[in-house]
């Protein structure tokens, strides 16, 4: 039962201006999949039926690549009474003047939070980054802003890119799934599959946020679906969800990726970097058996971007 959901992230597109090595959904400039305004309207209407939902975030991919639609989505979300947030890499802010042109409309509309990725996974150059321009301009405009910083303690080559402006940081641990499972695991310490008895997502039974992607897939973790909002109304799906009944989330909640492996009888000849690496490897092998639950292909690297 998803009674504690306070935020819904709507992915406007899997397309992104960057093609980051750590991206868990294989986003990139050639990625397919985009949501229509009619579909966004339907999600927002359903979200209003879920009394606990306070926030709507527009996410991606890179939502600023669909800027006119993004402004329309923000406006509709605010009109319905939601607090609205946007998640971006700030690519549009090549200069501070460019940043102003894109960010002032968000401030005028009343966006409640802007989250900007600002770390060396997104921008490896030690110099000034577009994200830093966007952070500074947001701060100057009075637009509530936070910087997302991805860290991987096991890989000291990737250090956080600090902003010159004192802005709250949201620190996230890198998870070795998606593209990271192909590009970033070489040379890292490995552990046996049966040591991963805990899923990093602590609240699979009662999560506080869910994602709806461009194909209508409703997910707690990208690539693993509760259902599809084009087929089942989102509010009904939320009311009916029971973690114990879910073939992927159920074992993960009970005993992490180790339990998921045992549930499907996997035999392992290799070791893994972290719990997400093991879980993602299992899910890749289960896709054809559980296509309803393990989608879209984009998140499993089957539509290269």
PDB file of C-alpha atoms in Angstrom, residues 178-280:
ATOM      1  CA  UNK A 178      22.424   0.747 -15.970  1.00  0.00           C
ATOM      2  CA  UNK A 179      25.371   2.242 -17.870  1.00  0.00           C
ATOM      3  CA  UNK A 180      27.513   2.280 -14.712  1.00  0.00           C
ATOM      4  CA  UNK A 181      27.444  -1.529 -14.711  1.00  0.00           C
ATOM      5  CA  UNK A 182      29.182  -1.444 -18.090  1.00  0.00           C
ATOM      6  CA  UNK A 183      31.580   1.484 -17.708  1.00  0.00           C
ATOM      7  CA  UNK A 184      32.611   1.971 -14.077  1.00  0.00           C
ATOM      8  CA  UNK A 185      33.124  -1.403 -12.376  1.00  0.00           C
ATOM      9  CA  UNK A 186      36.554  -2.328 -13.725  1.00  0.00           C
ATOM     10  CA  UNK A 187      39.132  -2.589 -10.953  1.00  0.00           C
ATOM     11  CA  UNK A 188      36.661  -2.087  -8.104  1.00  0.00           C
ATOM     12  CA  UNK A 189      36.495  -4.465  -5.103  1.00  0.00           C
ATOM     13  CA  UNK A 190      33.969  -7.273  -5.491  1.00  0.00           C
ATOM     14  CA  UNK A 191      31.901  -9.265  -2.991  1.00  0.00           C
ATOM     15  CA  UNK A 192      30.020 -12.559  -3.095  1.00  0.00           C
ATOM     16  CA  UNK A 193      26.367 -12.465  -4.166  1.00  0.00           C
ATOM     17  CA  UNK A 194      25.138 -13.843  -0.833  1.00  0.00           C
ATOM     18  CA  UNK A 195      26.545 -10.876   1.107  1.00  0.00           C
ATOM     19  CA  UNK A 196      24.000  -8.478  -0.434  1.00  0.00           C
ATOM     20  CA  UNK A 197      21.067  -9.011   1.885  1.00  0.00           C
ATOM     21  CA  UNK A 198      19.734  -5.455   1.863  1.00  0.00           C
ATOM     22  CA  UNK A 199      18.288  -3.246  -0.882  1.00  0.00           C
ATOM     23  CA  UNK A 200      19.530   0.391  -0.771  1.00  0.00           C
ATOM     24  CA  UNK A 201      15.907   1.477  -1.240  1.00  0.00           C
ATOM     25  CA  UNK A 202      14.770   1.018   2.345  1.00  0.00           C
ATOM     26  CA  UNK A 203      11.065   1.669   1.838  1.00  0.00           C
ATOM     27  CA  UNK A 204       9.980  -0.667  -0.955  1.00  0.00           C
ATOM     28  CA  UNK A 205       6.870  -1.483   1.059  1.00  0.00           C
ATOM     29  CA  UNK A 206       5.903   2.153   1.702  1.00  0.00           C
ATOM     30  CA  UNK A 207       7.983   4.444  -0.555  1.00  0.00           C
ATOM     31  CA  UNK A 208       7.700   8.209  -0.346  1.00  0.00           C
ATOM     32  CA  UNK A 209       8.239   8.730  -4.075  1.00  0.00           C
ATOM     33  CA  UNK A 210       7.488   6.980  -7.353  1.00  0.00           C
ATOM     34  CA  UNK A 211       8.454   7.569 -10.976  1.00  0.00           C
ATOM     35  CA  UNK A 212       6.243   7.586 -14.052  1.00  0.00           C
ATOM     36  CA  UNK A 213       8.263   7.282 -17.228  1.00  0.00           C
ATOM     37  CA  UNK A 214       7.559   8.313 -20.805  1.00  0.00           C
ATOM     38  CA  UNK A 215       5.832   4.994 -21.548  1.00  0.00           C
ATOM     39  CA  UNK A 216       3.550   5.131 -18.504  1.00  0.00           C
ATOM     40  CA  UNK A 217       5.611   2.680 -16.434  1.00  0.00           C
ATOM     41  CA  UNK A 218       5.192   3.318 -12.702  1.00  0.00           C
ATOM     42  CA  UNK A 219       8.335   2.511 -10.752  1.00  0.00           C
ATOM     43  CA  UNK A 220       9.900   2.717  -7.315  1.00  0.00           C
ATOM     44  CA  UNK A 221      13.298   1.900  -8.817  1.00  0.00           C
ATOM     45  CA  UNK A 222      13.874   2.649 -12.532  1.00  0.00           C
ATOM     46  CA  UNK A 223      13.390  -0.426 -14.688  1.00  0.00           C
ATOM     47  CA  UNK A 224      11.125  -2.274 -12.237  1.00  0.00           C
ATOM     48  CA  UNK A 225       7.410  -1.579 -12.657  1.00  0.00           C
ATOM     49  CA  UNK A 226       4.441  -1.672 -10.362  1.00  0.00           C
ATOM     50  CA  UNK A 227       2.236  -1.354 -13.435  1.00  0.00           C
ATOM     51  CA  UNK A 228       1.482   0.920 -16.356  1.00  0.00           C
ATOM     52  CA  UNK A 229      -0.530   4.103 -15.881  1.00  0.00           C
ATOM     53  CA  UNK A 230      -1.846   4.015 -19.455  1.00  0.00           C
ATOM     54  CA  UNK A 231      -3.496   0.669 -18.627  1.00  0.00           C
ATOM     55  CA  UNK A 232      -4.471   1.117 -14.960  1.00  0.00           C
ATOM     56  CA  UNK A 233      -5.350   4.441 -13.298  1.00  0.00           C
ATOM     57  CA  UNK A 234      -2.434   5.559 -11.154  1.00  0.00           C
ATOM     58  CA  UNK A 235      -4.569   6.093  -8.055  1.00  0.00           C
ATOM     59  CA  UNK A 236      -5.948   2.539  -8.308  1.00  0.00           C
ATOM     60  CA  UNK A 237      -2.445   1.158  -8.721  1.00  0.00           C
ATOM     61  CA  UNK A 238      -1.245   2.988  -5.635  1.00  0.00           C
ATOM     62  CA  UNK A 239      -4.177   1.725  -3.574  1.00  0.00           C
ATOM     63  CA  UNK A 240      -3.679  -1.894  -4.674  1.00  0.00           C
ATOM     64  CA  UNK A 241       0.101  -2.205  -4.295  1.00  0.00           C
ATOM     65  CA  UNK A 242       1.340  -4.862  -1.877  1.00  0.00           C
ATOM     66  CA  UNK A 243       5.084  -5.396  -1.825  1.00  0.00           C
ATOM     67  CA  UNK A 244       4.763  -9.079  -0.887  1.00  0.00           C
ATOM     68  CA  UNK A 245       2.842  -9.740  -4.111  1.00  0.00           C
ATOM     69  CA  UNK A 246       5.457  -8.188  -6.389  1.00  0.00           C
ATOM     70  CA  UNK A 247       7.854 -10.714  -7.994  1.00  0.00           C
ATOM     71  CA  UNK A 248      10.854  -8.335  -7.810  1.00  0.00           C
ATOM     72  CA  UNK A 249      10.174  -5.863  -5.005  1.00  0.00           C
ATOM     73  CA  UNK A 250       8.869  -8.622  -2.722  1.00  0.00           C
ATOM     74  CA  UNK A 251      12.127 -10.612  -2.481  1.00  0.00           C
ATOM     75  CA  UNK A 252      14.189  -7.409  -2.427  1.00  0.00           C
ATOM     76  CA  UNK A 253      12.222  -6.071   0.553  1.00  0.00           C
ATOM     77  CA  UNK A 254      12.525  -9.396   2.384  1.00  0.00           C
ATOM     78  CA  UNK A 255      16.225 -10.101   1.871  1.00  0.00           C
ATOM     79  CA  UNK A 256      17.795  -7.828  -0.717  1.00  0.00           C
ATOM     80  CA  UNK A 257      19.315  -9.010  -4.006  1.00  0.00           C
ATOM     81  CA  UNK A 258      20.489 -12.203  -2.318  1.00  0.00           C
ATOM     82  CA  UNK A 259      16.859 -13.176  -1.732  1.00  0.00           C
ATOM     83  CA  UNK A 260      15.930 -12.156  -5.294  1.00  0.00           C
ATOM     84  CA  UNK A 261      18.662 -14.436  -6.579  1.00  0.00           C
ATOM     85  CA  UNK A 262      17.430 -17.347  -4.471  1.00  0.00           C
ATOM     86  CA  UNK A 263      13.818 -16.752  -5.493  1.00  0.00           C
ATOM     87  CA  UNK A 264      14.700 -17.353  -9.149  1.00  0.00           C
ATOM     88  CA  UNK A 265      17.403 -19.973  -8.629  1.00  0.00           C
ATOM     89  CA  UNK A 266      20.363 -18.094 -10.068  1.00  0.00           C
ATOM     90  CA  UNK A 267      23.825 -19.651  -9.963  1.00  0.00           C
ATOM     91  CA  UNK A 268      26.632 -17.095  -9.831  1.00  0.00           C
ATOM     92  CA  UNK A 269      30.081 -17.519 -11.312  1.00  0.00           C
ATOM     93  CA  UNK A 270      31.188 -13.946 -10.665  1.00  0.00           C
ATOM     94  CA  UNK A 271      31.180 -11.439  -7.811  1.00  0.00           C
ATOM     95  CA  UNK A 272      29.629  -7.965  -7.665  1.00  0.00           C
ATOM     96  CA  UNK A 273      30.492  -4.368  -6.768  1.00  0.00           C
ATOM     97  CA  UNK A 274      27.350  -3.573  -4.770  1.00  0.00           C
ATOM     98  CA  UNK A 275      23.740  -4.630  -4.228  1.00  0.00           C
ATOM     99  CA  UNK A 276      22.509  -2.673  -7.245  1.00  0.00           C
ATOM    100  CA  UNK A 277      25.059  -4.349  -9.504  1.00  0.00           C
ATOM    101  CA  UNK A 278      23.805  -7.787  -8.441  1.00  0.00           C
ATOM    102  CA  UNK A 279      20.128  -6.804  -8.646  1.00  0.00           C
ATOM    103  CA  UNK A 280      20.540  -5.225 -12.073  1.00  0.00           C
TER     104      UNK A 280
END
